[in-house]
XYZ file of C-alpha atoms in Angstrom:
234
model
C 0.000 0.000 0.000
C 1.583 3.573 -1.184
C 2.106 5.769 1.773
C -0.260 8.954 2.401
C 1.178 12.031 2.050
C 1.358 14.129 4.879
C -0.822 17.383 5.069
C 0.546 20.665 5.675
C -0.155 22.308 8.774
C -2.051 25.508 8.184
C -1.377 28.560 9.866
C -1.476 32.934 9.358
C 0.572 35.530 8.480
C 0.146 39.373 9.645
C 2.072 42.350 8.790
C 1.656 44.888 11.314
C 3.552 47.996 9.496
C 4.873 50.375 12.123
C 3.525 49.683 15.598
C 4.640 50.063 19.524
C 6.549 47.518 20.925
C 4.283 47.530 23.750
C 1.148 47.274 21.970
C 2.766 43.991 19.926
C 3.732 42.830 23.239
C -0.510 42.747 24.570
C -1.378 41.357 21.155
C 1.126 38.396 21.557
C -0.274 38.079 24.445
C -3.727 37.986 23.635
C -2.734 35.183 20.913
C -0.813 32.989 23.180
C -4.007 32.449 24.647
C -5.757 31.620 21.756
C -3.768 29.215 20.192
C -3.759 27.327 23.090
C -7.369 26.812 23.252
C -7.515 26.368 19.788
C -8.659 29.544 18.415
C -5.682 30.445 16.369
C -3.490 28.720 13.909
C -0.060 29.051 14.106
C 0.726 32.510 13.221
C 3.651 34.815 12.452
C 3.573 38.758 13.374
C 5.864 40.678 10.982
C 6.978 44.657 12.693
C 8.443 47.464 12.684
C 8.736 48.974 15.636
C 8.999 52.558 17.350
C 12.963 52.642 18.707
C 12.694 50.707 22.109
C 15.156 48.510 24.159
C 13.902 45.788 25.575
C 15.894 43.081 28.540
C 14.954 39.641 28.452
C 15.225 37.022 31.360
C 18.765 36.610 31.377
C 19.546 40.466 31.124
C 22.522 41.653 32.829
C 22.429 45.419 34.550
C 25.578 46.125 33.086
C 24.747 45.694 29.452
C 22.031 48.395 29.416
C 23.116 50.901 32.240
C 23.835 53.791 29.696
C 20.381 54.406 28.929
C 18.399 57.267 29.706
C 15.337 55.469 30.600
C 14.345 51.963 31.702
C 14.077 49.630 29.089
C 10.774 46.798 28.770
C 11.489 43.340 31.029
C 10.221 40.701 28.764
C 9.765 36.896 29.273
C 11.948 36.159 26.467
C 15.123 34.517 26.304
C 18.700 36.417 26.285
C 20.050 39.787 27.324
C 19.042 43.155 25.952
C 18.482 44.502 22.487
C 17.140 47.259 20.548
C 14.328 47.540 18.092
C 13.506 50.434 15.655
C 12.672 52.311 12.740
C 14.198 50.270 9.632
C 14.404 46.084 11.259
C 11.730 44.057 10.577
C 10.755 42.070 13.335
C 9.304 38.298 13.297
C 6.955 36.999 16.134
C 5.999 33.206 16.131
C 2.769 31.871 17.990
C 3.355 28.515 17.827
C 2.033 25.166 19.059
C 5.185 23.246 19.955
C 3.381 20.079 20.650
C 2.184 20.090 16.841
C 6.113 19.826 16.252
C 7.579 17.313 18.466
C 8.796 19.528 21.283
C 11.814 20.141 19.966
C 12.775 24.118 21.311
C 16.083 23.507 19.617
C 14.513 22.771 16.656
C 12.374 25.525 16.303
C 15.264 27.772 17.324
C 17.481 26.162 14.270
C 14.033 26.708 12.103
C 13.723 30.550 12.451
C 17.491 31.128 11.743
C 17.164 28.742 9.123
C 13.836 30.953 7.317
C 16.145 34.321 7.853
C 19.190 32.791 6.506
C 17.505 31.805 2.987
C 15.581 34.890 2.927
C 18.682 36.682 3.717
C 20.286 34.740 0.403
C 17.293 35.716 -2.158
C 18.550 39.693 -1.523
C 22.359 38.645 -2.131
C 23.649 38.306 1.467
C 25.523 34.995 2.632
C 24.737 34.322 6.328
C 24.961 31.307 8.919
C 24.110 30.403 12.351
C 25.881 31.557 15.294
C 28.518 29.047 15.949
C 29.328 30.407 19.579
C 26.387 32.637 20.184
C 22.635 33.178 18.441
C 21.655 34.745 15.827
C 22.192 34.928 12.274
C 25.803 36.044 11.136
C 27.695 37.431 8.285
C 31.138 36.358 8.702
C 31.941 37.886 12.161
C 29.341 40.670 11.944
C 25.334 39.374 13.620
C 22.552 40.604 10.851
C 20.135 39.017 13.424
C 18.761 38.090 16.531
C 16.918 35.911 17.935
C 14.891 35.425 21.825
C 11.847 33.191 22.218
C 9.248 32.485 24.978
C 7.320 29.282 25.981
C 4.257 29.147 27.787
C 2.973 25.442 27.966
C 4.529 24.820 24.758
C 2.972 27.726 23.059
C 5.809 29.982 21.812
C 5.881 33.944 21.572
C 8.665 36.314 21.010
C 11.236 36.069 17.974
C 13.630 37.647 15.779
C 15.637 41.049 14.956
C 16.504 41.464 11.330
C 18.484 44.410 10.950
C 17.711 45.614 7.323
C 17.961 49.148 6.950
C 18.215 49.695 11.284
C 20.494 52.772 11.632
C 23.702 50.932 13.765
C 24.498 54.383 15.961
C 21.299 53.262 18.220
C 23.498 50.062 19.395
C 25.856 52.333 21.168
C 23.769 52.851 24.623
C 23.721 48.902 25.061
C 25.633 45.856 24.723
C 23.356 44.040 22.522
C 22.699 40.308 23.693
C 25.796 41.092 26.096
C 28.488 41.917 22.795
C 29.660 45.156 21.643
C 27.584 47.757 19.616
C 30.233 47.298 17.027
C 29.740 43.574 16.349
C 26.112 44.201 14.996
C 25.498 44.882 11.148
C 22.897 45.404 8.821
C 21.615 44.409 5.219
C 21.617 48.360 4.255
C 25.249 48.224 5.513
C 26.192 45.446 3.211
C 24.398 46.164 0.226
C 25.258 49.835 0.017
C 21.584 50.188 -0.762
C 18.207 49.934 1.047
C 15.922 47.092 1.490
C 12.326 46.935 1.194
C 10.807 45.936 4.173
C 7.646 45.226 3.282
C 9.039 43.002 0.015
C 11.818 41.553 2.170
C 8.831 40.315 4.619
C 6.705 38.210 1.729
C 10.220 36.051 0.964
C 10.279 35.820 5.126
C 7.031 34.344 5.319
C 7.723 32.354 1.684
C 11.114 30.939 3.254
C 9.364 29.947 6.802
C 6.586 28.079 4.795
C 9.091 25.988 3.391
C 11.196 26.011 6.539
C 8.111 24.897 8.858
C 6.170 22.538 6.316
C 3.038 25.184 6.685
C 1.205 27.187 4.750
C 1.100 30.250 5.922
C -2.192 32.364 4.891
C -2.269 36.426 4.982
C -4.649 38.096 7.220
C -5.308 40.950 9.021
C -5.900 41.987 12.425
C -9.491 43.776 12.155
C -10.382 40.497 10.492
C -8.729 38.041 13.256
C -10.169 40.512 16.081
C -13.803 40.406 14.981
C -13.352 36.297 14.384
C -12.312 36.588 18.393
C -15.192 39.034 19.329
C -17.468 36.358 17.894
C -16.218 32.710 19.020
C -14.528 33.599 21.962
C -15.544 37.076 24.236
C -12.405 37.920 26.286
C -9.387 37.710 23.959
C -7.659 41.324 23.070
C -6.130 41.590 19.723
């Protein structure tokens, strides 16, 4: 008897344009929540966010001590970074148990997605061999910090496109020097598209993940919540 092909998993894609971190932050929330009761598929936010530095749960004072304000204490993994004007962000609400469990896997998969979307725009990148992140020769393009609540995942990764480097300086980003980080502007000599760069993203985490990912937007997801399940904010 031939074998039966496997399905793909279905899941949703959302790009958010320009948004507060903060805001992102309650919406992630909101969908954590919903995908584990069910309510959501598997869904990744793309962002670009108001400048903000944010310290996850293994944050050191040291790193981010010559700021001028306090920075947001998130769940995620790793020290602090810095989000802004010109990086696209990528936030994954996943259901681990859907994909054996395997943190290190996922971890490997969303370096993996940036890596060969990374490629299509002409830049050659790789995994962090001693530290995280996505890396052009000895320069990180990228960085990554997840969450996991009951093995629903939140959080993500920092792809510095056209992110102007000088706003590195007040921290030591994921506990290196300023200096060490680069960005796809930087390389190229030229800008990138943010909002093109994010359709080969999604395209190259399809493939990466085994799901099809479909487009939607928030009003739409927000009113599906509002009807099947009072409560949820999105």
């Amino acid at each position: 008897m031939a074998a039966v092909a496997s399905e793909k998993l279905l899941g949703w894609s959302l790009e958010l344009g320009q948004i507060s971190y903060e805001r992102v932050l309650g919406w992630q929330h909101g969908l954590v929540k919903m995908r584990e009761h069910g309510l959501a598929r598997d869904t990744i936010l793309t962002v670009e966010h108001h400048p903000v530095v944010t310290v996850g749960k293994d944050g050191h004072r040291e790193n981010f001590d010559g700021l001028d304000e306090e920075p947001y204490f998130v769940e995620r993994g790793g020290d602090v970074t810095y989000h802004g004007p010109g990086q696209l962000v990528a936030y994954f609400i996943f259901n681990l148990t859907r994909r054996g469990r395997d943190i290190h896997l996922f971890m490997d998969g969303i370096q993996d997605g940036i890596i060969k979307a990374l490629k299509e725009i002409g830049i050659t990148a790789t995994r962090g061999d001693e530290h995280t992140g996505v890396w052009v020769k000895d320069k990180k393009i990228a960085s990554i910090g997840v969450a996991v609540k009951r093995w629903i995942t939140f959080h993500g990764a920092a792809i510095n496109l056209n992110t102007k480097l000088s706003d590195f300086k007040k921290i030591n980003p994921c506990g290196l020097d300023a200096a060490v980080m680069t960005s796809a502007q930087k390389i190229l000599g030229k800008k990138v598209n943010l909002k093109t760069f994010s359709h080969v993203l999604i395209e190259k985490y399809a493939q990466v993940f085994d799901t099809d990912f479909t487009p939607v937007s928030l009003e739409a997801l927000a009113e599906t919540l509002e009807s099947q399940a009072g409560g949820y904010e999105i």
